Amino acid sequence: MATYRIVEFRRDGLVGWTVESSAPRDRSRPRRLYPTSDKAQAEADRLMAVDAANGDPAATATLEP
């Protein structure tokens, strides 16, 4: 299951937030820089929802108590 996290980015005069994926297939995807952590978190949430809608069984799994 791919998980997404936001990471602060500061390099070469650029400051912002990026969304990183744990899935190896997404590592070659270019980074997009978001100006605020709220916008980056919204994108991470959107990507998780897309994975769930595409039938990724791990994205919709729940833990049994």
Short mmCIF file of the N, C-alpha and C atoms (twelve columns), coordinates in Angstrom:
data_MODEL
# 
_entry.id   MODEL 
# 
loop_
_atom_site.group_PDB 
_atom_site.id 
_atom_site.type_symbol 
_atom_site.label_atom_id 
_atom_site.label_alt_id 
_atom_site.label_comp_id 
_atom_site.label_asym_id 
_atom_site.label_seq_id 
_atom_site.Cartn_x 
_atom_site.Cartn_y 
_atom_site.Cartn_z 
_atom_site.pdbx_PDB_model_num 
ATOM 1   N N  . MET A 1  0.836   -1.166 0.000   1 
ATOM 2   C CA . MET A 1  0.000   0.000  0.000   1 
ATOM 3   C C  . MET A 1  0.889   1.240  0.000   1 
ATOM 4   N N  . ALA A 2  0.575   2.139  -0.846  1 
ATOM 5   C CA . ALA A 2  1.309   3.397  -0.893  1 
ATOM 6   C C  . ALA A 2  0.783   4.323  0.196   1 
ATOM 7   N N  . THR A 3  1.689   4.903  0.918   1 
ATOM 8   C CA . THR A 3  1.317   5.924  1.878   1 
ATOM 9   C C  . THR A 3  1.968   7.225  1.432   1 
ATOM 10  N N  . TYR A 4  1.368   8.303  1.807   1 
ATOM 11  C CA . TYR A 4  1.859   9.613  1.394   1 
ATOM 12  C C  . TYR A 4  2.141   10.447 2.633   1 
ATOM 13  N N  . ARG A 5  3.222   11.196 2.576   1 
ATOM 14  C CA . ARG A 5  3.556   12.089 3.674   1 
ATOM 15  C C  . ARG A 5  4.042   13.402 3.097   1 
ATOM 16  N N  . ILE A 6  3.897   14.445 3.884   1 
ATOM 17  C CA . ILE A 6  4.385   15.749 3.443   1 
ATOM 18  C C  . ILE A 6  5.729   16.008 4.104   1 
ATOM 19  N N  . VAL A 7  6.614   16.642 3.340   1 
ATOM 20  C CA . VAL A 7  7.977   16.896 3.807   1 
ATOM 21  C C  . VAL A 7  8.327   18.340 3.490   1 
ATOM 22  N N  . GLU A 8  8.894   19.013 4.482   1 
ATOM 23  C CA . GLU A 8  9.324   20.390 4.248   1 
ATOM 24  C C  . GLU A 8  10.530  20.372 3.318   1 
ATOM 25  N N  . PHE A 9  10.546  21.303 2.361   1 
ATOM 26  C CA . PHE A 9  11.597  21.370 1.354   1 
ATOM 27  C C  . PHE A 9  12.259  22.736 1.424   1 
ATOM 28  N N  . ARG A 10 13.555  22.739 1.648   1 
ATOM 29  C CA . ARG A 10 14.343  23.984 1.680   1 
ATOM 30  C C  . ARG A 10 15.662  23.702 0.982   1 
ATOM 31  N N  . ARG A 11 15.795  24.242 -0.227  1 
ATOM 32  C CA . ARG A 11 17.045  24.060 -0.954  1 
ATOM 33  C C  . ARG A 11 17.123  25.062 -2.093  1 
ATOM 34  N N  . ASP A 12 18.308  25.581 -2.305  1 
ATOM 35  C CA . ASP A 12 18.581  26.497 -3.415  1 
ATOM 36  C C  . ASP A 12 17.619  27.688 -3.448  1 
ATOM 37  N N  . GLY A 13 17.259  28.181 -2.282  1 
ATOM 38  C CA . GLY A 13 16.378  29.338 -2.214  1 
ATOM 39  C C  . GLY A 13 14.903  29.009 -2.354  1 
ATOM 40  N N  . LEU A 14 14.569  27.751 -2.542  1 
ATOM 41  C CA . LEU A 14 13.170  27.329 -2.637  1 
ATOM 42  C C  . LEU A 14 12.701  26.854 -1.267  1 
ATOM 43  N N  . VAL A 15 11.526  27.277 -0.893  1 
ATOM 44  C CA . VAL A 15 10.954  26.868 0.384   1 
ATOM 45  C C  . VAL A 15 9.511   26.466 0.130   1 
ATOM 46  N N  . GLY A 16 9.129   25.314 0.660   1 
ATOM 47  C CA . GLY A 16 7.758   24.852 0.504   1 
ATOM 48  C C  . GLY A 16 7.611   23.448 1.051   1 
ATOM 49  N N  . TRP A 17 6.610   22.750 0.566   1 
ATOM 50  C CA . TRP A 17 6.297   21.405 1.018   1 
ATOM 51  C C  . TRP A 17 6.121   20.501 -0.188  1 
ATOM 52  N N  . THR A 18 6.558   19.250 -0.065  1 
ATOM 53  C CA . THR A 18 6.362   18.260 -1.121  1 
ATOM 54  C C  . THR A 18 5.583   17.082 -0.551  1 
ATOM 55  N N  . VAL A 19 4.992   16.292 -1.443  1 
ATOM 56  C CA . VAL A 19 4.300   15.069 -1.060  1 
ATOM 57  C C  . VAL A 19 5.133   13.906 -1.557  1 
ATOM 58  N N  . GLU A 20 5.529   13.016 -0.648  1 
ATOM 59  C CA . GLU A 20 6.323   11.853 -1.007  1 
ATOM 60  C C  . GLU A 20 5.490   10.590 -0.856  1 
ATOM 61  N N  . SER A 21 5.755   9.642  -1.737  1 
ATOM 62  C CA . SER A 21 5.061   8.365  -1.721  1 
ATOM 63  C C  . SER A 21 6.010   7.275  -1.261  1 
ATOM 64  N N  . SER A 22 5.477   6.272  -0.585  1 
ATOM 65  C CA . SER A 22 6.282   5.133  -0.173  1 
ATOM 66  C C  . SER A 22 6.364   4.072  -1.264  1 
ATOM 67  N N  . ALA A 23 5.559   4.208  -2.313  1 
ATOM 68  C CA . ALA A 23 5.532   3.215  -3.384  1 
ATOM 69  C C  . ALA A 23 6.701   3.414  -4.346  1 
ATOM 70  N N  . PRO A 24 7.435   2.347  -4.656  1 
ATOM 71  C CA . PRO A 24 8.565   2.484  -5.570  1 
ATOM 72  C C  . PRO A 24 8.168   2.981  -6.955  1 
ATOM 73  N N  . ARG A 25 6.968   2.687  -7.399  1 
ATOM 74  C CA . ARG A 25 6.541   3.114  -8.733  1 
ATOM 75  C C  . ARG A 25 6.373   4.632  -8.826  1 
ATOM 76  N N  . ASP A 26 6.139   5.279  -7.688  1 
ATOM 77  C CA . ASP A 26 5.919   6.721  -7.678  1 
ATOM 78  C C  . ASP A 26 7.185   7.518  -7.398  1 
ATOM 79  N N  . ARG A 27 8.289   6.858  -7.134  1 
ATOM 80  C CA . ARG A 27 9.505   7.576  -6.783  1 
ATOM 81  C C  . ARG A 27 10.094  8.329  -7.967  1 
ATOM 82  N N  . SER A 28 9.811   7.894  -9.170  1 
ATOM 83  C CA . SER A 28 10.350  8.582  -10.347 1 
ATOM 84  C C  . SER A 28 9.484   9.776  -10.769 1 
ATOM 85  N N  . ARG A 29 8.357   9.954  -10.110 1 
ATOM 86  C CA . ARG A 29 7.462   11.066 -10.410 1 
ATOM 87  C C  . ARG A 29 8.106   12.374 -9.952  1 
ATOM 88  N N  . PRO A 30 8.051   13.412 -10.775 1 
ATOM 89  C CA . PRO A 30 8.660   14.684 -10.361 1 
ATOM 90  C C  . PRO A 30 7.942   15.273 -9.145  1 
ATOM 91  N N  . ARG A 31 8.702   15.978 -8.328  1 
ATOM 92  C CA . ARG A 31 8.135   16.616 -7.142  1 
ATOM 93  C C  . ARG A 31 7.401   17.894 -7.523  1 
ATOM 94  N N  . ARG A 32 6.360   18.168 -6.778  1 
ATOM 95  C CA . ARG A 32 5.655   19.430 -6.919  1 
ATOM 96  C C  . ARG A 32 5.778   20.160 -5.590  1 
ATOM 97  N N  . LEU A 33 6.095   21.416 -5.659  1 
ATOM 98  C CA . LEU A 33 6.314   22.208 -4.452  1 
ATOM 99  C C  . LEU A 33 5.044   22.984 -4.119  1 
ATOM 100 N N  . TYR A 34 4.520   22.770 -2.911  1 
ATOM 101 C CA . TYR A 34 3.323   23.461 -2.443  1 
ATOM 102 C C  . TYR A 34 3.742   24.565 -1.487  1 
ATOM 103 N N  . PRO A 35 3.094   25.728 -1.551  1 
ATOM 104 C CA . PRO A 35 3.518   26.861 -0.725  1 
ATOM 105 C C  . PRO A 35 3.214   26.702 0.766   1 
ATOM 106 N N  . THR A 36 2.204   25.906 1.109   1 
ATOM 107 C CA . THR A 36 1.844   25.726 2.522   1 
ATOM 108 C C  . THR A 36 1.673   24.244 2.833   1 
ATOM 109 N N  . SER A 37 1.806   23.919 4.107   1 
ATOM 110 C CA . SER A 37 1.626   22.523 4.518   1 
ATOM 111 C C  . SER A 37 0.172   22.087 4.356   1 
ATOM 112 N N  . ASP A 38 -0.773  23.020 4.475   1 
ATOM 113 C CA . ASP A 38 -2.190  22.677 4.303   1 
ATOM 114 C C  . ASP A 38 -2.481  22.217 2.882   1 
ATOM 115 N N  . LYS A 39 -1.907  22.890 1.901   1 
ATOM 116 C CA . LYS A 39 -2.111  22.498 0.510   1 
ATOM 117 C C  . LYS A 39 -1.448  21.160 0.207   1 
ATOM 118 N N  . ALA A 40 -0.272  20.942 0.776   1 
ATOM 119 C CA . ALA A 40 0.409   19.667 0.579   1 
ATOM 120 C C  . ALA A 40 -0.377  18.529 1.233   1 
ATOM 121 N N  . GLN A 41 -0.925  18.768 2.431   1 
ATOM 122 C CA . GLN A 41 -1.713  17.744 3.107   1 
ATOM 123 C C  . GLN A 41 -2.989  17.439 2.332   1 
ATOM 124 N N  . ALA A 42 -3.607  18.436 1.751   1 
ATOM 125 C CA . ALA A 42 -4.806  18.216 0.935   1 
ATOM 126 C C  . ALA A 42 -4.475  17.342 -0.269  1 
ATOM 127 N N  . GLU A 43 -3.326  17.550 -0.882  1 
ATOM 128 C CA . GLU A 43 -2.912  16.721 -2.016  1 
ATOM 129 C C  . GLU A 43 -2.623  15.291 -1.569  1 
ATOM 130 N N  . ALA A 44 -1.977  15.119 -0.429  1 
ATOM 131 C CA . ALA A 44 -1.715  13.777 0.093   1 
ATOM 132 C C  . ALA A 44 -3.027  13.048 0.376   1 
ATOM 133 N N  . ASP A 45 -3.989  13.745 0.957   1 
ATOM 134 C CA . ASP A 45 -5.306  13.154 1.213   1 
ATOM 135 C C  . ASP A 45 -6.004  12.781 -0.083  1 
ATOM 136 N N  . ARG A 46 -5.880  13.634 -1.100  1 
ATOM 137 C CA . ARG A 46 -6.493  13.351 -2.400  1 
ATOM 138 C C  . ARG A 46 -5.873  12.103 -3.026  1 
ATOM 139 N N  . LEU A 47 -4.562  11.977 -2.946  1 
ATOM 140 C CA . LEU A 47 -3.890  10.817 -3.514  1 
ATOM 141 C C  . LEU A 47 -4.292  9.527  -2.800  1 
ATOM 142 N N  . MET A 48 -4.459  9.585  -1.486  1 
ATOM 143 C CA . MET A 48 -4.925  8.411  -0.742  1 
ATOM 144 C C  . MET A 48 -6.339  8.032  -1.174  1 
ATOM 145 N N  . ALA A 49 -7.193  9.024  -1.395  1 
ATOM 146 C CA . ALA A 49 -8.563  8.757  -1.836  1 
ATOM 147 C C  . ALA A 49 -8.581  8.154  -3.234  1 
ATOM 148 N N  . VAL A 50 -7.706  8.624  -4.109  1 
ATOM 149 C CA . VAL A 50 -7.620  8.072  -5.463  1 
ATOM 150 C C  . VAL A 50 -7.193  6.608  -5.408  1 
ATOM 151 N N  . ASP A 51 -6.204  6.290  -4.570  1 
ATOM 152 C CA . ASP A 51 -5.774  4.903  -4.419  1 
ATOM 153 C C  . ASP A 51 -6.911  4.026  -3.912  1 
ATOM 154 N N  . ALA A 52 -7.670  4.534  -2.956  1 
ATOM 155 C CA . ALA A 52 -8.794  3.772  -2.413  1 
ATOM 156 C C  . ALA A 52 -9.874  3.566  -3.470  1 
ATOM 157 N N  . ALA A 53 -10.136 4.581  -4.274  1 
ATOM 158 C CA . ALA A 53 -11.172 4.483  -5.306  1 
ATOM 159 C C  . ALA A 53 -10.755 3.554  -6.439  1 
ATOM 160 N N  . ASN A 54 -9.464  3.412  -6.661  1 
ATOM 161 C CA . ASN A 54 -8.969  2.544  -7.725  1 
ATOM 162 C C  . ASN A 54 -8.893  1.091  -7.292  1 
ATOM 163 N N  . GLY A 55 -9.356  0.796  -6.087  1 
ATOM 164 C CA . GLY A 55 -9.442  -0.589 -5.653  1 
ATOM 165 C C  . GLY A 55 -8.186  -1.129 -5.011  1 
ATOM 166 N N  . ASP A 56 -7.321  -0.278 -4.525  1 
ATOM 167 C CA . ASP A 56 -6.155  -0.759 -3.797  1 
ATOM 168 C C  . ASP A 56 -6.666  -1.339 -2.481  1 
ATOM 169 N N  . PRO A 57 -6.635  -2.666 -2.332  1 
ATOM 170 C CA . PRO A 57 -7.227  -3.264 -1.131  1 
ATOM 171 C C  . PRO A 57 -6.547  -2.803 0.148   1 
ATOM 172 N N  . ALA A 58 -5.282  -2.485 0.103   1 
ATOM 173 C CA . ALA A 58 -4.590  -2.035 1.304   1 
ATOM 174 C C  . ALA A 58 -5.041  -0.639 1.712   1 
ATOM 175 N N  . ALA A 59 -5.474  0.164  0.755   1 
ATOM 176 C CA . ALA A 59 -5.898  1.542  1.067   1 
ATOM 177 C C  . ALA A 59 -7.227  1.563  1.802   1 
ATOM 178 N N  . THR A 60 -8.008  0.504  1.667   1 
ATOM 179 C CA . THR A 60 -9.318  0.471  2.309   1 
ATOM 180 C C  . THR A 60 -9.364  -0.517 3.476   1 
ATOM 181 N N  . ALA A 61 -8.241  -1.157 3.802   1 
ATOM 182 C CA . ALA A 61 -8.209  -2.144 4.884   1 
ATOM 183 C C  . ALA A 61 -8.366  -1.454 6.237   1 
ATOM 184 N N  . THR A 62 -9.020  -2.148 7.130   1 
ATOM 185 C CA . THR A 62 -9.147  -1.657 8.495   1 
ATOM 186 C C  . THR A 62 -8.570  -2.700 9.437   1 
ATOM 187 N N  . LEU A 63 -8.078  -2.274 10.546  1 
ATOM 188 C CA . LEU A 63 -7.520  -3.195 11.533  1 
ATOM 189 C C  . LEU A 63 -8.610  -3.687 12.455  1 
ATOM 190 N N  . GLU A 64 -8.592  -4.961 12.733  1 
ATOM 191 C CA . GLU A 64 -9.547  -5.558 13.660  1 
ATOM 192 C C  . GLU A 64 -9.009  -5.379 15.071  1 
ATOM 193 N N  . PRO A 65 -9.832  -4.979 16.018  1 
ATOM 194 C CA . PRO A 65 -9.346  -4.837 17.413  1 
ATOM 195 C C  . PRO A 65 -9.085  -6.164 18.068  1 
# 
